[in-house]
Amino acid sequence: MTHTTPKQYFSRTCNSPVGQLKLVVSDKGLAAILWEKDDPHRVHLNDVVEKDDHPLLIETERQLKEYFSGVRKMFNLELDFAGTDFQRRVWAALLTIPYGETRSYSEIAKQIGMPSAARAVGAANGKNPISIVAPCHRVIGSTGNLTGFAGGLATKEYLLCLEAPQSGLFGTHRQARAHKSSDASTGA
């Protein structure tokens, strides 16, 4: 009988314009970016040890800071997705959505060769452990409406505005920031 050792994870918390983010890595790559008020059952990780000096955690935080400052459009990080084959196919499709663009759940379903699986794509999108880097915020409803997001709809709007400040599609960057501030003051 073969005994496998559970995967070891290391974490670091960093501040961002959308609140504190918990970065989690394994020996294979970035495993999760968790929201400050994330549902503890959304992403399953075992044995997470805080380790502020882990090189991949430091690099992830550096790239996130560049992203939030508008300098970085693509991330260059090793990723360690843990999920079902279907979930990993959806998450791989997220990585193909260009900065500043959006896709609908049905477009992602078609992209992965399962055109009738839009709802399942939505469920997998909601379980995406590597938010922002695997840009689940770029997936919207077929009508163009913002739909569910683990970080909250105000955060989703903020990220889309950050990526497309001149588009007018989601308002201005300043409006998203004001919206985020009003959410914080109301506790939403």
PDB file of C-alpha atoms in Angstrom:
ATOM      1  CA  MET A   1       0.000   0.000   0.000  1.00  0.00           C
ATOM      2  CA  THR A   2       1.395   3.366  -1.023  1.00  0.00           C
ATOM      3  CA  HIS A   3       1.159   6.225   1.428  1.00  0.00           C
ATOM      4  CA  THR A   4       1.061   9.724  -0.047  1.00  0.00           C
ATOM      5  CA  THR A   5       1.963  12.754   1.995  1.00  0.00           C
ATOM      6  CA  PRO A   6      -0.648  15.524   1.852  1.00  0.00           C
ATOM      7  CA  LYS A   7       0.412  18.571  -0.122  1.00  0.00           C
ATOM      8  CA  GLN A   8       1.977  21.321   2.003  1.00  0.00           C
ATOM      9  CA  TYR A   9       0.747  24.883   1.434  1.00  0.00           C
ATOM     10  CA  PHE A  10       2.313  28.182   2.491  1.00  0.00           C
ATOM     11  CA  SER A  11       0.491  31.497   2.816  1.00  0.00           C
ATOM     12  CA  ARG A  12       1.048  35.204   3.127  1.00  0.00           C
ATOM     13  CA  THR A  13      -1.505  37.994   3.477  1.00  0.00           C
ATOM     14  CA  CYS A  14      -1.166  41.177   1.448  1.00  0.00           C
ATOM     15  CA  ASN A  15      -3.130  44.397   1.255  1.00  0.00           C
ATOM     16  CA  SER A  16      -4.771  45.435  -2.007  1.00  0.00           C
ATOM     17  CA  PRO A  17      -7.296  48.013  -3.215  1.00  0.00           C
ATOM     18  CA  VAL A  18      -9.972  45.294  -2.874  1.00  0.00           C
ATOM     19  CA  GLY A  19      -9.069  44.328   0.700  1.00  0.00           C
ATOM     20  CA  GLN A  20      -6.682  41.827   2.203  1.00  0.00           C
ATOM     21  CA  LEU A  21      -5.823  38.877   0.003  1.00  0.00           C
ATOM     22  CA  LYS A  22      -4.500  35.586   1.324  1.00  0.00           C
ATOM     23  CA  LEU A  23      -1.972  34.169  -1.137  1.00  0.00           C
ATOM     24  CA  VAL A  24      -1.386  30.418  -0.966  1.00  0.00           C
ATOM     25  CA  VAL A  25       1.331  28.423  -2.745  1.00  0.00           C
ATOM     26  CA  SER A  26       2.449  24.813  -2.903  1.00  0.00           C
ATOM     27  CA  ASP A  27       5.778  23.442  -4.060  1.00  0.00           C
ATOM     28  CA  LYS A  28       4.266  23.384  -7.589  1.00  0.00           C
ATOM     29  CA  GLY A  29       2.947  26.944  -7.848  1.00  0.00           C
ATOM     30  CA  LEU A  30       0.307  29.464  -6.813  1.00  0.00           C
ATOM     31  CA  ALA A  31      -2.624  27.475  -5.425  1.00  0.00           C
ATOM     32  CA  ALA A  32      -5.055  30.164  -4.235  1.00  0.00           C
ATOM     33  CA  ILE A  33      -5.809  33.841  -3.823  1.00  0.00           C
ATOM     34  CA  LEU A  34      -8.495  34.091  -1.176  1.00  0.00           C
ATOM     35  CA  TRP A  35     -10.681  37.090  -0.395  1.00  0.00           C
ATOM     36  CA  GLU A  36     -10.799  38.722   3.011  1.00  0.00           C
ATOM     37  CA  LYS A  37     -14.368  37.477   3.565  1.00  0.00           C
ATOM     38  CA  ASP A  38     -14.053  34.325   1.465  1.00  0.00           C
ATOM     39  CA  ASP A  39     -16.334  31.392   2.200  1.00  0.00           C
ATOM     40  CA  PRO A  40     -14.047  28.950   4.045  1.00  0.00           C
ATOM     41  CA  HIS A  41     -15.655  26.031   2.156  1.00  0.00           C
ATOM     42  CA  ARG A  42     -15.136  27.490  -1.345  1.00  0.00           C
ATOM     43  CA  VAL A  43     -11.497  26.370  -1.721  1.00  0.00           C
ATOM     44  CA  HIS A  44     -10.284  23.264   0.082  1.00  0.00           C
ATOM     45  CA  LEU A  45      -6.652  23.404   1.189  1.00  0.00           C
ATOM     46  CA  ASN A  46      -5.064  21.398   3.950  1.00  0.00           C
ATOM     47  CA  ASP A  47      -2.018  22.159   6.091  1.00  0.00           C
ATOM     48  CA  VAL A  48      -1.559  25.856   5.253  1.00  0.00           C
ATOM     49  CA  VAL A  49       1.426  27.363   7.071  1.00  0.00           C
ATOM     50  CA  GLU A  50       2.078  31.121   7.127  1.00  0.00           C
ATOM     51  CA  LYS A  51       5.466  31.843   5.562  1.00  0.00           C
ATOM     52  CA  ASP A  52       6.005  35.491   4.604  1.00  0.00           C
ATOM     53  CA  ASP A  53       9.427  34.863   3.071  1.00  0.00           C
ATOM     54  CA  HIS A  54       8.436  32.165   0.537  1.00  0.00           C
ATOM     55  CA  PRO A  55       9.821  33.344  -2.856  1.00  0.00           C
ATOM     56  CA  LEU A  56       6.658  32.538  -4.837  1.00  0.00           C
ATOM     57  CA  LEU A  57       4.475  34.382  -2.320  1.00  0.00           C
ATOM     58  CA  ILE A  58       6.744  37.428  -2.571  1.00  0.00           C
ATOM     59  CA  GLU A  59       6.674  37.257  -6.390  1.00  0.00           C
ATOM     60  CA  THR A  60       2.882  36.844  -6.462  1.00  0.00           C
ATOM     61  CA  GLU A  61       2.428  39.905  -4.259  1.00  0.00           C
ATOM     62  CA  ARG A  62       4.822  41.911  -6.469  1.00  0.00           C
ATOM     63  CA  GLN A  63       2.875  40.998  -9.625  1.00  0.00           C
ATOM     64  CA  LEU A  64      -0.468  41.769  -7.956  1.00  0.00           C
ATOM     65  CA  LYS A  65       0.817  45.227  -6.957  1.00  0.00           C
ATOM     66  CA  GLU A  66       1.848  45.831 -10.580  1.00  0.00           C
ATOM     67  CA  TYR A  67      -1.606  44.685 -11.742  1.00  0.00           C
ATOM     68  CA  PHE A  68      -3.414  47.023  -9.325  1.00  0.00           C
ATOM     69  CA  SER A  69      -1.173  49.933 -10.345  1.00  0.00           C
ATOM     70  CA  GLY A  70      -2.137  49.351 -14.010  1.00  0.00           C
ATOM     71  CA  VAL A  71       1.347  48.249 -15.097  1.00  0.00           C
ATOM     72  CA  ARG A  72       0.816  44.487 -15.436  1.00  0.00           C
ATOM     73  CA  LYS A  73      -1.672  43.079 -17.954  1.00  0.00           C
ATOM     74  CA  MET A  74      -0.658  39.383 -17.698  1.00  0.00           C
ATOM     75  CA  PHE A  75       0.671  37.316 -14.829  1.00  0.00           C
ATOM     76  CA  ASN A  76       3.762  35.161 -15.148  1.00  0.00           C
ATOM     77  CA  LEU A  77       3.397  32.648 -12.322  1.00  0.00           C
ATOM     78  CA  GLU A  78       3.404  28.864 -12.058  1.00  0.00           C
ATOM     79  CA  LEU A  79      -0.139  27.778 -11.122  1.00  0.00           C
ATOM     80  CA  ASP A  80      -1.204  24.731  -9.116  1.00  0.00           C
ATOM     81  CA  PHE A  81      -4.956  24.315  -9.665  1.00  0.00           C
ATOM     82  CA  ALA A  82      -6.636  21.665  -7.510  1.00  0.00           C
ATOM     83  CA  GLY A  83     -10.039  20.630  -8.835  1.00  0.00           C
ATOM     84  CA  THR A  84     -11.911  18.223 -11.065  1.00  0.00           C
ATOM     85  CA  ASP A  85     -10.950  17.767 -14.714  1.00  0.00           C
ATOM     86  CA  PHE A  86     -13.987  19.851 -15.727  1.00  0.00           C
ATOM     87  CA  GLN A  87     -13.086  22.651 -13.298  1.00  0.00           C
ATOM     88  CA  ARG A  88      -9.487  22.723 -14.555  1.00  0.00           C
ATOM     89  CA  ARG A  89     -10.754  22.979 -18.162  1.00  0.00           C
ATOM     90  CA  VAL A  90     -12.906  25.976 -17.194  1.00  0.00           C
ATOM     91  CA  TRP A  91     -10.051  27.599 -15.267  1.00  0.00           C
ATOM     92  CA  ALA A  92      -7.695  27.051 -18.221  1.00  0.00           C
ATOM     93  CA  ALA A  93     -10.261  28.823 -20.425  1.00  0.00           C
ATOM     94  CA  LEU A  94     -10.298  31.772 -17.997  1.00  0.00           C
ATOM     95  CA  LEU A  95      -6.580  32.214 -18.605  1.00  0.00           C
ATOM     96  CA  THR A  96      -7.295  32.855 -22.314  1.00  0.00           C
ATOM     97  CA  ILE A  97      -9.555  35.885 -21.699  1.00  0.00           C
ATOM     98  CA  PRO A  98      -7.477  38.962 -22.563  1.00  0.00           C
ATOM     99  CA  TYR A  99      -7.032  41.844 -20.137  1.00  0.00           C
ATOM    100  CA  GLY A 100      -9.875  44.353 -20.507  1.00  0.00           C
ATOM    101  CA  GLU A 101     -12.238  41.877 -22.199  1.00  0.00           C
ATOM    102  CA  THR A 102     -15.108  39.756 -20.917  1.00  0.00           C
ATOM    103  CA  ARG A 103     -16.752  36.481 -21.874  1.00  0.00           C
ATOM    104  CA  SER A 104     -20.123  35.004 -20.975  1.00  0.00           C
ATOM    105  CA  TYR A 105     -20.568  31.669 -19.237  1.00  0.00           C
ATOM    106  CA  SER A 106     -22.033  30.255 -22.452  1.00  0.00           C
ATOM    107  CA  GLU A 107     -19.016  31.443 -24.455  1.00  0.00           C
ATOM    108  CA  ILE A 108     -16.717  29.626 -22.029  1.00  0.00           C
ATOM    109  CA  ALA A 109     -18.923  26.512 -22.284  1.00  0.00           C
ATOM    110  CA  LYS A 110     -18.605  26.596 -26.089  1.00  0.00           C
ATOM    111  CA  GLN A 111     -14.851  27.201 -25.827  1.00  0.00           C
ATOM    112  CA  ILE A 112     -14.353  24.018 -23.784  1.00  0.00           C
ATOM    113  CA  GLY A 113     -16.539  22.000 -26.184  1.00  0.00           C
ATOM    114  CA  MET A 114     -19.616  21.737 -23.953  1.00  0.00           C
ATOM    115  CA  PRO A 115     -22.063  24.335 -25.307  1.00  0.00           C
ATOM    116  CA  SER A 116     -24.940  23.277 -23.043  1.00  0.00           C
ATOM    117  CA  ALA A 117     -22.860  23.471 -19.832  1.00  0.00           C
ATOM    118  CA  ALA A 118     -23.124  27.216 -19.091  1.00  0.00           C
ATOM    119  CA  ARG A 119     -24.510  26.606 -15.580  1.00  0.00           C
ATOM    120  CA  ALA A 120     -21.770  24.094 -14.790  1.00  0.00           C
ATOM    121  CA  VAL A 121     -19.226  26.620 -16.083  1.00  0.00           C
ATOM    122  CA  GLY A 122     -20.720  29.154 -13.667  1.00  0.00           C
ATOM    123  CA  ALA A 123     -20.346  26.712 -10.776  1.00  0.00           C
ATOM    124  CA  ALA A 124     -16.735  25.944 -11.710  1.00  0.00           C
ATOM    125  CA  ASN A 125     -16.021  29.654 -12.146  1.00  0.00           C
ATOM    126  CA  GLY A 126     -17.295  30.224  -8.598  1.00  0.00           C
ATOM    127  CA  LYS A 127     -14.850  27.617  -7.278  1.00  0.00           C
ATOM    128  CA  ASN A 128     -11.843  29.158  -9.050  1.00  0.00           C
ATOM    129  CA  PRO A 129      -9.171  29.161  -6.334  1.00  0.00           C
ATOM    130  CA  ILE A 130      -6.808  31.581  -8.051  1.00  0.00           C
ATOM    131  CA  SER A 131      -8.943  34.716  -8.348  1.00  0.00           C
ATOM    132  CA  ILE A 132      -7.576  37.709 -10.281  1.00  0.00           C
ATOM    133  CA  VAL A 133      -4.694  35.710 -11.848  1.00  0.00           C
ATOM    134  CA  ALA A 134      -7.174  33.246 -13.393  1.00  0.00           C
ATOM    135  CA  PRO A 135      -9.584  36.081 -14.214  1.00  0.00           C
ATOM    136  CA  CYS A 136     -13.004  34.753 -13.226  1.00  0.00           C
ATOM    137  CA  HIS A 137     -14.031  38.405 -12.798  1.00  0.00           C
ATOM    138  CA  ARG A 138     -13.982  38.671 -16.615  1.00  0.00           C
ATOM    139  CA  VAL A 139     -16.912  36.247 -16.930  1.00  0.00           C
ATOM    140  CA  ILE A 140     -20.311  37.940 -17.034  1.00  0.00           C
ATOM    141  CA  GLY A 141     -23.907  36.997 -17.765  1.00  0.00           C
ATOM    142  CA  SER A 142     -25.033  36.578 -21.384  1.00  0.00           C
ATOM    143  CA  THR A 143     -26.979  39.860 -21.102  1.00  0.00           C
ATOM    144  CA  GLY A 144     -23.828  41.718 -20.038  1.00  0.00           C
ATOM    145  CA  ASN A 145     -24.860  41.877 -16.384  1.00  0.00           C
ATOM    146  CA  LEU A 146     -22.383  41.303 -13.612  1.00  0.00           C
ATOM    147  CA  THR A 147     -23.185  38.014 -11.916  1.00  0.00           C
ATOM    148  CA  GLY A 148     -21.922  36.184  -8.822  1.00  0.00           C
ATOM    149  CA  PHE A 149     -18.348  36.604  -7.689  1.00  0.00           C
ATOM    150  CA  ALA A 150     -16.621  35.219  -4.582  1.00  0.00           C
ATOM    151  CA  GLY A 151     -15.061  38.619  -3.877  1.00  0.00           C
ATOM    152  CA  GLY A 152     -18.429  40.382  -4.210  1.00  0.00           C
ATOM    153  CA  LEU A 153     -19.991  42.221  -7.152  1.00  0.00           C
ATOM    154  CA  ALA A 154     -18.447  45.571  -6.125  1.00  0.00           C
ATOM    155  CA  THR A 155     -15.004  43.966  -6.314  1.00  0.00           C
ATOM    156  CA  LYS A 156     -15.823  42.405  -9.686  1.00  0.00           C
ATOM    157  CA  GLU A 157     -16.896  45.815 -10.972  1.00  0.00           C
ATOM    158  CA  TYR A 158     -13.742  47.399  -9.557  1.00  0.00           C
ATOM    159  CA  LEU A 159     -11.497  44.870 -11.327  1.00  0.00           C
ATOM    160  CA  LEU A 160     -13.322  45.287 -14.648  1.00  0.00           C
ATOM    161  CA  CYS A 161     -13.098  49.080 -14.348  1.00  0.00           C
ATOM    162  CA  LEU A 162      -9.412  48.827 -13.511  1.00  0.00           C
ATOM    163  CA  GLU A 163      -8.871  46.868 -16.717  1.00  0.00           C
ATOM    164  CA  ALA A 164     -11.080  48.989 -18.978  1.00  0.00           C
ATOM    165  CA  PRO A 165     -11.228  52.516 -17.517  1.00  0.00           C
ATOM    166  CA  GLN A 166     -12.204  54.187 -20.815  1.00  0.00           C
ATOM    167  CA  SER A 167     -14.820  51.640 -21.885  1.00  0.00           C
ATOM    168  CA  GLY A 168     -17.774  53.182 -20.060  1.00  0.00           C
ATOM    169  CA  LEU A 169     -19.261  49.682 -19.989  1.00  0.00           C
ATOM    170  CA  PHE A 170     -18.877  49.427 -16.230  1.00  0.00           C
ATOM    171  CA  GLY A 171     -18.599  53.102 -15.294  1.00  0.00           C
ATOM    172  CA  THR A 172     -15.368  54.789 -14.400  1.00  0.00           C
ATOM    173  CA  HIS A 173     -12.616  53.561 -12.153  1.00  0.00           C
ATOM    174  CA  ARG A 174     -13.509  56.312  -9.680  1.00  0.00           C
ATOM    175  CA  GLN A 175     -17.153  55.174  -9.570  1.00  0.00           C
ATOM    176  CA  ALA A 176     -16.066  51.622  -8.788  1.00  0.00           C
ATOM    177  CA  ARG A 177     -13.798  52.885  -6.022  1.00  0.00           C
ATOM    178  CA  ALA A 178     -16.648  54.966  -4.588  1.00  0.00           C
ATOM    179  CA  HIS A 179     -18.933  51.928  -4.821  1.00  0.00           C
ATOM    180  CA  LYS A 180     -16.343  49.815  -2.983  1.00  0.00           C
ATOM    181  CA  SER A 181     -15.982  52.499  -0.313  1.00  0.00           C
ATOM    182  CA  SER A 182     -19.742  52.686   0.214  1.00  0.00           C
ATOM    183  CA  ASP A 183     -19.870  48.875   0.550  1.00  0.00           C
ATOM    184  CA  ALA A 184     -17.147  49.011   3.188  1.00  0.00           C
ATOM    185  CA  SER A 185     -18.993  51.663   5.164  1.00  0.00           C
ATOM    186  CA  THR A 186     -22.272  49.716   5.061  1.00  0.00           C
ATOM    187  CA  GLY A 187     -20.603  46.402   5.862  1.00  0.00           C
ATOM    188  CA  ALA A 188     -21.725  44.815   2.581  1.00  0.00           C
TER     189      ALA A 188
END
